[in-house]
Amino acid sequence: EPEVTQTPSHQVTQMGQEVILRCVPISNHLYFYWYRQILGQKVEFLVSFYNNEISEKSEIFDDQFSVERPDGSNFTLKIRSTKLEDSAMYFCASRPVGESGELFFGEGSRLTVL
Amino acid sequence: AQSVAQPEDQVNVAEGNPLTVKCTYSVSGNPYLFWYVQYPNRGLQFLLKYITGDNLVKGSYGFEAEFNKSQTSFHLKKPSALVSDSALYFCAVRDGAGRRALTFGSGTRLQVQP
């Protein structure tokens, strides 16, 4: 069964460093998302991406964050200058065409900022 | 705006007993409603969804949910709980009229005792 894959599974970084989290969505999906979850709590929406542009973003997704689809398969989340409060589990998700489809989530990338 | 409320942080039930995990929602248009389950250190797994049609929807692992428009609720149910159902459950909503991303509730931890 096709799945969303994320790398790395865990990254430890120093405050102020740049981090790139990578995702390979399911191949025929057209909508891509990043969510984050702090300490097993609420799942918070960051950004959605469709047709090579951001379609929606939350107030969390400030100028420190960016997303990119550099090729036909990868979807990346970049945090330019990490802060302690960026420590979280980051989930990538994708969805096929059609408004009623559910999101398919990856296993997550745990980011620890020291 | 769209929002989801899961009023219970934790639900405890004995194995073999029926379980209910509560969810209420708020959207401006017709709701698309989803339930996801998260096991420790894992991503979110889709359980079931309501888009339109029959108010009682059936999903994976014997779970079902009932859409109640007048009460704006979408409670998750299972007739007979298993210890292996112990996990974190998230309700999510999206306004079907737009292209908004899913908004998740705060999650309910289900603990099934043997």
PDB file of C-alpha atoms in Angstrom:
ATOM      1  CA  GLU A   1       0.000   0.000   0.000  1.00  0.00           C
ATOM      2  CA  PRO A   2       1.439   3.409  -0.943  1.00  0.00           C
ATOM      3  CA  GLU A   3       2.454   5.601   1.964  1.00  0.00           C
ATOM      4  CA  VAL A   4       3.829   9.005   2.810  1.00  0.00           C
ATOM      5  CA  THR A   5       7.474   8.813   3.841  1.00  0.00           C
ATOM      6  CA  GLN A   6       9.346  11.368   5.924  1.00  0.00           C
ATOM      7  CA  THR A   7      13.016  11.942   6.662  1.00  0.00           C
ATOM      8  CA  PRO A   8      14.714  12.284   9.024  1.00  0.00           C
ATOM      9  CA  SER A   9      12.792  10.458  11.709  1.00  0.00           C
ATOM     10  CA  HIS A  10      14.569  12.499  14.375  1.00  0.00           C
ATOM     11  CA  GLN A  11      16.764  15.594  14.115  1.00  0.00           C
ATOM     12  CA  VAL A  12      18.543  17.414  16.899  1.00  0.00           C
ATOM     13  CA  THR A  13      19.731  20.933  16.154  1.00  0.00           C
ATOM     14  CA  GLN A  14      21.049  24.007  17.889  1.00  0.00           C
ATOM     15  CA  MET A  15      18.887  27.092  18.253  1.00  0.00           C
ATOM     16  CA  GLY A  16      19.358  29.416  15.284  1.00  0.00           C
ATOM     17  CA  GLN A  17      20.276  26.667  12.838  1.00  0.00           C
ATOM     18  CA  GLU A  18      18.397  25.918   9.632  1.00  0.00           C
ATOM     19  CA  VAL A  19      16.494  22.664   9.345  1.00  0.00           C
ATOM     20  CA  ILE A  20      14.974  20.973   6.323  1.00  0.00           C
ATOM     21  CA  LEU A  21      12.406  18.233   6.791  1.00  0.00           C
ATOM     22  CA  ARG A  22      11.667  16.085   3.791  1.00  0.00           C
ATOM     23  CA  CYS A  23       8.564  14.269   2.665  1.00  0.00           C
ATOM     24  CA  VAL A  24       7.677  12.039  -0.251  1.00  0.00           C
ATOM     25  CA  PRO A  25       3.892  12.177  -0.684  1.00  0.00           C
ATOM     26  CA  ILE A  26       1.883   9.404  -2.290  1.00  0.00           C
ATOM     27  CA  SER A  27       2.594   9.587  -6.003  1.00  0.00           C
ATOM     28  CA  ASN A  28      -0.838  10.428  -7.446  1.00  0.00           C
ATOM     29  CA  HIS A  29      -1.758  12.901  -4.717  1.00  0.00           C
ATOM     30  CA  LEU A  30      -2.036  16.580  -5.555  1.00  0.00           C
ATOM     31  CA  TYR A  31      -2.525  18.293  -2.164  1.00  0.00           C
ATOM     32  CA  PHE A  32       0.279  18.407   0.380  1.00  0.00           C
ATOM     33  CA  TYR A  33       0.302  19.526   3.986  1.00  0.00           C
ATOM     34  CA  TRP A  34       2.519  20.067   6.993  1.00  0.00           C
ATOM     35  CA  TYR A  35       1.168  19.763  10.507  1.00  0.00           C
ATOM     36  CA  ARG A  36       2.991  19.780  13.828  1.00  0.00           C
ATOM     37  CA  GLN A  37       2.310  18.205  17.184  1.00  0.00           C
ATOM     38  CA  ILE A  38       3.981  19.310  20.388  1.00  0.00           C
ATOM     39  CA  LEU A  39       4.499  16.595  23.023  1.00  0.00           C
ATOM     40  CA  GLY A  40       1.670  14.321  21.852  1.00  0.00           C
ATOM     41  CA  GLN A  41      -0.858  17.093  22.147  1.00  0.00           C
ATOM     42  CA  LYS A  42      -2.977  18.921  19.606  1.00  0.00           C
ATOM     43  CA  VAL A  43      -2.212  18.504  15.921  1.00  0.00           C
ATOM     44  CA  GLU A  44      -1.732  22.013  14.493  1.00  0.00           C
ATOM     45  CA  PHE A  45      -2.020  22.960  10.845  1.00  0.00           C
ATOM     46  CA  LEU A  46       0.948  24.769   9.340  1.00  0.00           C
ATOM     47  CA  VAL A  47       0.534  24.970   5.581  1.00  0.00           C
ATOM     48  CA  SER A  48      -1.128  23.421   2.551  1.00  0.00           C
ATOM     49  CA  PHE A  49       0.306  23.300  -0.955  1.00  0.00           C
ATOM     50  CA  TYR A  50      -1.391  22.729  -4.284  1.00  0.00           C
ATOM     51  CA  ASN A  51      -0.398  23.321  -7.879  1.00  0.00           C
ATOM     52  CA  ASN A  52       3.077  24.460  -6.848  1.00  0.00           C
ATOM     53  CA  GLU A  53       1.944  27.174  -4.500  1.00  0.00           C
ATOM     54  CA  ILE A  54       0.789  27.665  -0.950  1.00  0.00           C
ATOM     55  CA  SER A  55      -2.997  27.458  -0.810  1.00  0.00           C
ATOM     56  CA  GLU A  56      -3.417  28.131   2.896  1.00  0.00           C
ATOM     57  CA  LYS A  57      -1.218  28.805   5.916  1.00  0.00           C
ATOM     58  CA  SER A  58      -1.761  29.284   9.616  1.00  0.00           C
ATOM     59  CA  GLU A  59      -0.484  32.034  11.897  1.00  0.00           C
ATOM     60  CA  ILE A  60       2.222  29.603  13.035  1.00  0.00           C
ATOM     61  CA  PHE A  61       3.686  29.562   9.525  1.00  0.00           C
ATOM     62  CA  ASP A  62       5.599  32.824   9.733  1.00  0.00           C
ATOM     63  CA  ASP A  63       8.580  34.092   7.745  1.00  0.00           C
ATOM     64  CA  GLN A  64      10.843  31.519   9.406  1.00  0.00           C
ATOM     65  CA  PHE A  65       9.052  28.737   7.565  1.00  0.00           C
ATOM     66  CA  SER A  66       8.993  27.895   3.881  1.00  0.00           C
ATOM     67  CA  VAL A  67       7.893  24.965   1.754  1.00  0.00           C
ATOM     68  CA  GLU A  68       9.089  23.750  -1.583  1.00  0.00           C
ATOM     69  CA  ARG A  69       8.455  21.006  -4.061  1.00  0.00           C
ATOM     70  CA  PRO A  70      11.883  20.910  -5.694  1.00  0.00           C
ATOM     71  CA  ASP A  71      11.123  17.977  -7.990  1.00  0.00           C
ATOM     72  CA  GLY A  72       8.254  15.684  -8.875  1.00  0.00           C
ATOM     73  CA  SER A  73       8.398  13.676  -5.689  1.00  0.00           C
ATOM     74  CA  ASN A  74       9.746  15.604  -2.687  1.00  0.00           C
ATOM     75  CA  PHE A  75       7.950  18.154  -0.540  1.00  0.00           C
ATOM     76  CA  THR A  76      10.118  19.984   1.992  1.00  0.00           C
ATOM     77  CA  LEU A  77       9.604  22.165   5.035  1.00  0.00           C
ATOM     78  CA  LYS A  78      12.414  24.563   5.892  1.00  0.00           C
ATOM     79  CA  ILE A  79      12.814  26.366   9.178  1.00  0.00           C
ATOM     80  CA  ARG A  80      15.392  29.108   8.664  1.00  0.00           C
ATOM     81  CA  SER A  81      16.421  29.894  12.207  1.00  0.00           C
ATOM     82  CA  THR A  82      15.084  27.397  14.703  1.00  0.00           C
ATOM     83  CA  LYS A  83      13.792  28.416  18.114  1.00  0.00           C
ATOM     84  CA  LEU A  84      13.325  26.277  21.214  1.00  0.00           C
ATOM     85  CA  GLU A  85       9.568  26.352  20.719  1.00  0.00           C
ATOM     86  CA  ASP A  86       9.935  24.772  17.280  1.00  0.00           C
ATOM     87  CA  SER A  87      10.647  21.471  19.011  1.00  0.00           C
ATOM     88  CA  ALA A  88       7.794  19.218  17.935  1.00  0.00           C
ATOM     89  CA  MET A  89       6.800  16.292  15.772  1.00  0.00           C
ATOM     90  CA  TYR A  90       6.243  17.474  12.222  1.00  0.00           C
ATOM     91  CA  PHE A  91       3.842  15.491  10.069  1.00  0.00           C
ATOM     92  CA  CYS A  92       3.565  15.598   6.331  1.00  0.00           C
ATOM     93  CA  ALA A  93       0.280  14.589   4.721  1.00  0.00           C
ATOM     94  CA  SER A  94      -1.070  14.272   1.219  1.00  0.00           C
ATOM     95  CA  ARG A  95      -4.485  13.930  -0.362  1.00  0.00           C
ATOM     96  CA  PRO A  96      -5.700  12.864  -3.800  1.00  0.00           C
ATOM     97  CA  VAL A  97      -7.794  15.041  -6.071  1.00  0.00           C
ATOM     98  CA  GLY A  98     -11.394  15.439  -4.925  1.00  0.00           C
ATOM     99  CA  GLU A  99     -12.671  17.591  -2.080  1.00  0.00           C
ATOM    100  CA  SER A 100     -13.861  14.765   0.156  1.00  0.00           C
ATOM    101  CA  GLY A 101     -10.644  12.802   0.414  1.00  0.00           C
ATOM    102  CA  GLU A 102      -8.992  12.051   3.695  1.00  0.00           C
ATOM    103  CA  LEU A 103      -5.407  12.998   4.445  1.00  0.00           C
ATOM    104  CA  PHE A 104      -2.726  10.336   4.493  1.00  0.00           C
ATOM    105  CA  PHE A 105      -0.051  11.058   7.084  1.00  0.00           C
ATOM    106  CA  GLY A 106       3.586  10.112   7.306  1.00  0.00           C
ATOM    107  CA  GLU A 107       5.166   8.768  10.481  1.00  0.00           C
ATOM    108  CA  GLY A 108       6.562  12.181  11.366  1.00  0.00           C
ATOM    109  CA  SER A 109       9.913  13.863  11.907  1.00  0.00           C
ATOM    110  CA  ARG A 110      10.774  14.673  15.484  1.00  0.00           C
ATOM    111  CA  LEU A 111      12.656  17.957  15.758  1.00  0.00           C
ATOM    112  CA  THR A 112      14.527  18.761  18.957  1.00  0.00           C
ATOM    113  CA  VAL A 113      15.977  22.270  19.262  1.00  0.00           C
ATOM    114  CA  LEU A 114      18.598  22.734  21.972  1.00  0.00           C
TER     115      LEU A 114
ATOM    116  CA  ALA B   1     -13.732  29.711  10.853  1.00  0.00           C
ATOM    117  CA  GLN B   2     -13.854  26.035  11.625  1.00  0.00           C
ATOM    118  CA  SER B   3     -13.186  24.338  14.947  1.00  0.00           C
ATOM    119  CA  VAL B   4     -13.481  21.038  16.766  1.00  0.00           C
ATOM    120  CA  ALA B   5     -14.007  20.324  20.442  1.00  0.00           C
ATOM    121  CA  GLN B   6     -13.189  17.061  22.156  1.00  0.00           C
ATOM    122  CA  PRO B   7     -14.417  17.645  25.701  1.00  0.00           C
ATOM    123  CA  GLU B   8     -12.727  14.623  27.288  1.00  0.00           C
ATOM    124  CA  ASP B   9      -8.962  14.448  27.682  1.00  0.00           C
ATOM    125  CA  GLN B  10      -9.238  10.771  28.580  1.00  0.00           C
ATOM    126  CA  VAL B  11     -11.841   8.035  28.393  1.00  0.00           C
ATOM    127  CA  ASN B  12     -11.503   4.860  30.425  1.00  0.00           C
ATOM    128  CA  VAL B  13     -13.468   1.752  29.562  1.00  0.00           C
ATOM    129  CA  ALA B  14     -13.266  -1.925  30.426  1.00  0.00           C
ATOM    130  CA  GLU B  15     -12.497  -4.417  27.691  1.00  0.00           C
ATOM    131  CA  GLY B  16     -15.688  -5.736  26.134  1.00  0.00           C
ATOM    132  CA  ASN B  17     -17.730  -2.695  27.065  1.00  0.00           C
ATOM    133  CA  PRO B  18     -18.992  -0.171  24.529  1.00  0.00           C
ATOM    134  CA  LEU B  19     -17.004   3.010  24.106  1.00  0.00           C
ATOM    135  CA  THR B  20     -17.844   6.537  23.005  1.00  0.00           C
ATOM    136  CA  VAL B  21     -15.421   9.349  22.273  1.00  0.00           C
ATOM    137  CA  LYS B  22     -17.159  12.690  21.914  1.00  0.00           C
ATOM    138  CA  CYS B  23     -16.640  15.362  19.270  1.00  0.00           C
ATOM    139  CA  THR B  24     -18.507  18.545  18.397  1.00  0.00           C
ATOM    140  CA  TYR B  25     -17.669  20.842  15.535  1.00  0.00           C
ATOM    141  CA  SER B  26     -18.270  24.281  14.086  1.00  0.00           C
ATOM    142  CA  VAL B  27     -18.071  25.183  10.383  1.00  0.00           C
ATOM    143  CA  SER B  28     -19.743  27.740   8.185  1.00  0.00           C
ATOM    144  CA  GLY B  29     -20.776  25.337   5.432  1.00  0.00           C
ATOM    145  CA  ASN B  30     -21.446  21.637   5.180  1.00  0.00           C
ATOM    146  CA  PRO B  31     -18.988  19.704   7.349  1.00  0.00           C
ATOM    147  CA  TYR B  32     -16.599  17.036   6.206  1.00  0.00           C
ATOM    148  CA  LEU B  33     -15.804  15.088   9.391  1.00  0.00           C
ATOM    149  CA  PHE B  34     -13.007  12.648  10.108  1.00  0.00           C
ATOM    150  CA  TRP B  35     -11.645  10.479  12.901  1.00  0.00           C
ATOM    151  CA  TYR B  36      -7.985   9.570  13.157  1.00  0.00           C
ATOM    152  CA  VAL B  37      -6.127   7.355  15.630  1.00  0.00           C
ATOM    153  CA  GLN B  38      -2.544   7.777  16.801  1.00  0.00           C
ATOM    154  CA  TYR B  39      -0.541   5.055  18.502  1.00  0.00           C
ATOM    155  CA  PRO B  40       2.562   5.982  20.516  1.00  0.00           C
ATOM    156  CA  ASN B  41       5.350   7.455  18.392  1.00  0.00           C
ATOM    157  CA  ARG B  42       3.384   6.918  15.203  1.00  0.00           C
ATOM    158  CA  GLY B  43       1.617   9.049  12.619  1.00  0.00           C
ATOM    159  CA  LEU B  44      -2.120   9.563  12.355  1.00  0.00           C
ATOM    160  CA  GLN B  45      -4.145   6.747  10.849  1.00  0.00           C
ATOM    161  CA  PHE B  46      -7.474   7.396   9.171  1.00  0.00           C
ATOM    162  CA  LEU B  47     -10.443   5.597  10.770  1.00  0.00           C
ATOM    163  CA  LEU B  48     -13.554   6.935   9.069  1.00  0.00           C
ATOM    164  CA  LYS B  49     -15.222   9.959   7.542  1.00  0.00           C
ATOM    165  CA  TYR B  50     -18.604  11.544   7.002  1.00  0.00           C
ATOM    166  CA  ILE B  51     -19.133  13.521   3.821  1.00  0.00           C
ATOM    167  CA  THR B  52     -22.802  13.036   3.002  1.00  0.00           C
ATOM    168  CA  GLY B  53     -25.498  10.373   3.129  1.00  0.00           C
ATOM    169  CA  ASP B  54     -26.202   7.980   5.980  1.00  0.00           C
ATOM    170  CA  ASN B  55     -25.587   9.590   9.381  1.00  0.00           C
ATOM    171  CA  LEU B  56     -24.000   6.408  10.731  1.00  0.00           C
ATOM    172  CA  VAL B  57     -20.652   5.708   9.117  1.00  0.00           C
ATOM    173  CA  LYS B  58     -18.556   2.612   9.641  1.00  0.00           C
ATOM    174  CA  GLY B  59     -14.799   2.540   9.556  1.00  0.00           C
ATOM    175  CA  SER B  60     -11.726   0.533  10.332  1.00  0.00           C
ATOM    176  CA  TYR B  61     -11.270  -1.849  13.283  1.00  0.00           C
ATOM    177  CA  GLY B  62     -15.013  -1.998  14.068  1.00  0.00           C
ATOM    178  CA  PHE B  63     -15.358   1.726  14.796  1.00  0.00           C
ATOM    179  CA  GLU B  64     -18.346   3.755  13.736  1.00  0.00           C
ATOM    180  CA  ALA B  65     -19.457   7.349  14.163  1.00  0.00           C
ATOM    181  CA  GLU B  66     -22.783   9.098  14.115  1.00  0.00           C
ATOM    182  CA  PHE B  67     -23.253  12.470  12.488  1.00  0.00           C
ATOM    183  CA  ASN B  68     -25.839  14.617  14.243  1.00  0.00           C
ATOM    184  CA  LYS B  69     -26.436  17.884  12.444  1.00  0.00           C
ATOM    185  CA  SER B  70     -28.736  19.443  15.051  1.00  0.00           C
ATOM    186  CA  GLN B  71     -26.224  18.827  17.825  1.00  0.00           C
ATOM    187  CA  THR B  72     -23.209  19.472  15.569  1.00  0.00           C
ATOM    188  CA  SER B  73     -21.657  16.277  16.860  1.00  0.00           C
ATOM    189  CA  PHE B  74     -19.733  13.364  15.418  1.00  0.00           C
ATOM    190  CA  HIS B  75     -19.139  10.930  18.261  1.00  0.00           C
ATOM    191  CA  LEU B  76     -16.928   7.888  17.730  1.00  0.00           C
ATOM    192  CA  LYS B  77     -18.282   4.573  18.962  1.00  0.00           C
ATOM    193  CA  LYS B  78     -17.439   0.915  19.191  1.00  0.00           C
ATOM    194  CA  PRO B  79     -19.740  -1.780  20.564  1.00  0.00           C
ATOM    195  CA  SER B  80     -17.027  -3.790  22.305  1.00  0.00           C
ATOM    196  CA  ALA B  81     -13.660  -2.263  23.232  1.00  0.00           C
ATOM    197  CA  LEU B  82     -10.346  -4.092  22.951  1.00  0.00           C
ATOM    198  CA  VAL B  83      -7.186  -3.408  24.942  1.00  0.00           C
ATOM    199  CA  SER B  84      -5.471  -2.813  21.606  1.00  0.00           C
ATOM    200  CA  ASP B  85      -7.841   0.137  20.972  1.00  0.00           C
ATOM    201  CA  SER B  86      -5.952   2.110  23.616  1.00  0.00           C
ATOM    202  CA  ALA B  87      -4.554   5.127  21.762  1.00  0.00           C
ATOM    203  CA  LEU B  88      -5.022   8.831  21.112  1.00  0.00           C
ATOM    204  CA  TYR B  89      -8.065   9.697  19.005  1.00  0.00           C
ATOM    205  CA  PHE B  90      -8.493  12.887  17.015  1.00  0.00           C
ATOM    206  CA  CYS B  91     -11.633  14.301  15.478  1.00  0.00           C
ATOM    207  CA  ALA B  92     -11.164  16.660  12.527  1.00  0.00           C
ATOM    208  CA  VAL B  93     -13.387  18.877  10.406  1.00  0.00           C
ATOM    209  CA  ARG B  94     -13.209  20.707   7.130  1.00  0.00           C
ATOM    210  CA  ASP B  95     -15.684  23.048   5.512  1.00  0.00           C
ATOM    211  CA  GLY B  96     -16.845  21.182   2.419  1.00  0.00           C
ATOM    212  CA  ALA B  97     -17.559  24.388   0.534  1.00  0.00           C
ATOM    213  CA  GLY B  98     -14.002  25.595   0.504  1.00  0.00           C
ATOM    214  CA  ARG B  99     -10.490  24.269   0.161  1.00  0.00           C
ATOM    215  CA  ARG B 100      -9.537  24.618   3.813  1.00  0.00           C
ATOM    216  CA  ALA B 101      -7.179  22.220   5.461  1.00  0.00           C
ATOM    217  CA  LEU B 102      -8.366  19.863   8.196  1.00  0.00           C
ATOM    218  CA  THR B 103      -8.716  21.335  11.677  1.00  0.00           C
ATOM    219  CA  PHE B 104      -8.088  18.838  14.450  1.00  0.00           C
ATOM    220  CA  GLY B 105      -9.473  18.620  17.942  1.00  0.00           C
ATOM    221  CA  SER B 106      -7.227  18.412  20.970  1.00  0.00           C
ATOM    222  CA  GLY B 107      -7.418  14.628  21.094  1.00  0.00           C
ATOM    223  CA  THR B 108      -8.878  12.105  23.547  1.00  0.00           C
ATOM    224  CA  ARG B 109      -6.787   9.393  25.088  1.00  0.00           C
ATOM    225  CA  LEU B 110      -8.678   6.114  25.202  1.00  0.00           C
ATOM    226  CA  GLN B 111      -7.572   3.642  27.845  1.00  0.00           C
ATOM    227  CA  VAL B 112      -9.116   0.192  27.684  1.00  0.00           C
ATOM    228  CA  GLN B 113      -8.531  -1.873  30.808  1.00  0.00           C
ATOM    229  CA  PRO B 114      -8.344  -5.676  30.622  1.00  0.00           C
TER     230      PRO B 114
END
